[in-house]
Amino acid sequence: MYVVIAGGGKIGSNIARTLVDMQREVTIVEQRRDRFEQLEAEFGHSAMLGDATEIAVLERAGIARPPDLVLAVTGDDEDNLVISQIAKEGYGVPKAIARVNDPRNQQTFDLLGITQTVCATSGLLALVEHEVPEHGLVRLLELRQEGLEVVEMQITGDSPAAGKRVAGLSLPEGARLVSVTRHGVGEIAVGQTVIRPGDQVIAILKPGLENQLRRALVG
Amino acid sequence: MRAVIIGCGRVGSAVAKELAGEGWDVTCVDEDENALTRLGAWKGGFVVGHGMDKDILETAGAVDATAAVVATDGDNSNIVIGQILQRRYSIGCVVVRILDPARAEFYAKLGLHTVCPTQTAISTLTEAVRACETGIVRQVTG
């Protein structure tokens, strides 16, 4: 397995270290000389100095082989988009994963066909949302390509679902309960599972049904 | 006819003035509010902000624009903004300045209308030298 990593900051260098430990072949490209020198000290000839949005630099990194995976993890969203596009559309790289720095740019990655993205800020925001569940519904996982998402809700004494069996709930079409967690112990939700105040329930649903699901469960 | 110009530097501002002079309804977008001074006595639109920002593009009139010129000082920003204007707003005429000839050629193949001043300079300079050479040869043989 051959992996090209564009961007040698904290994310890129840690991934490179892990892949090298796993005996994978890696090239990590960094344009800042100070960072490159640190990478070179650690990774030797697997580190490369250059701007990974330049086609000649990518070619020196072996983009034409092509690699099994390209990771575009620089601190610049435009650069990550361009690197991913050149890799996928120019050299037929089977898989390119891009880092999204500004969550507002997520829609641009989607628009330009860069479907595999990772956004640390969105992940952190989801955790903050989890700690401050203002809307009663927290998104745990978004399966954008599959058109599904996994959410969590907190049941209170006032919730319409409190005291009911799962089979007796009128959930919207396209939503299903996955599990019920009580006192820190999770159980798979089945028809006979009774929902109690204080429970955390996890559901899988099609995007857009969040409000209907929330009304049915937590009110 | 409405045109949006992303990047109001030396190139963007000059294109904006040319088009406005020909009767286009032109709006410029630049991150730097001082870029407005490049436009002189400007009657067109001017929006301060980044061309990757959806709200900024829509304020500038991307939704009903017939043409767009993207000429910020960043090649990769231009490439991305050009594709946004082409794909999200279906603007038929999107022209993107890319300084790096290799990227300009690559994105031209992907269907983006790219203009590469570097390539133009390379060709013009090479041609100029060839012309001198012909002159020298003529002098020698003549």
CSV table of C-alpha atoms in Angstrom, one decimal, chain A residues 51 53-55 77-79 81-82 85-86 89-90 105 107-108 111-113, chain B residues 50 52-54 75-77 79-80 83-84 87-88 100 102-103 106-107 110:
chain,number,residue,atom,x,y,z
A,51,ASP,CA,3.8,22.7,-2.8
A,53,THR,CA,-0.9,21.6,-5.4
A,54,GLU,CA,1.8,21.8,-8.1
A,55,ILE,CA,1.5,18.9,-10.6
A,77,ASP,CA,-9.3,24.1,2.0
A,78,GLU,CA,-8.7,25.4,-1.5
A,79,ASP,CA,-5.4,23.5,-1.6
A,81,LEU,CA,-9.7,20.5,-2.9
A,82,VAL,CA,-7.2,21.0,-5.8
A,85,GLN,CA,-9.2,16.8,-7.7
A,86,ILE,CA,-5.8,16.4,-9.4
A,89,GLU,CA,-9.5,13.1,-11.9
A,90,GLY,CA,-6.0,13.5,-13.2
A,105,ASN,CA,-16.6,24.8,3.0
A,107,GLN,CA,-20.7,22.1,0.7
A,108,THR,CA,-17.9,23.1,-1.8
A,111,LEU,CA,-20.1,20.2,-5.0
A,112,LEU,CA,-16.7,19.4,-6.5
A,113,GLY,CA,-17.2,15.6,-5.9
B,50,HIS,CA,-14.1,36.1,0.2
B,52,MET,CA,-15.5,31.1,-1.4
B,53,ASP,CA,-18.3,32.5,0.8
B,54,LYS,CA,-21.8,31.6,-0.5
B,75,ASP,CA,-4.5,30.0,-8.2
B,76,ASN,CA,-6.2,27.4,-6.0
B,77,SER,CA,-8.8,29.9,-4.8
B,79,ILE,CA,-9.8,27.2,-9.4
B,80,VAL,CA,-12.3,26.5,-6.6
B,83,GLN,CA,-16.0,25.7,-10.3
B,84,ILE,CA,-18.5,27.0,-7.7
B,87,ARG,CA,-21.6,24.3,-11.0
B,88,ARG,CA,-23.7,25.8,-8.3
B,100,ASP,CA,0.6,28.0,-13.1
B,102,ALA,CA,0.4,23.0,-15.5
B,103,ARG,CA,-2.7,23.6,-13.4
B,106,PHE,CA,-5.2,20.4,-16.2
B,107,TYR,CA,-8.3,22.4,-15.4
B,110,LEU,CA,-11.8,19.4,-16.9
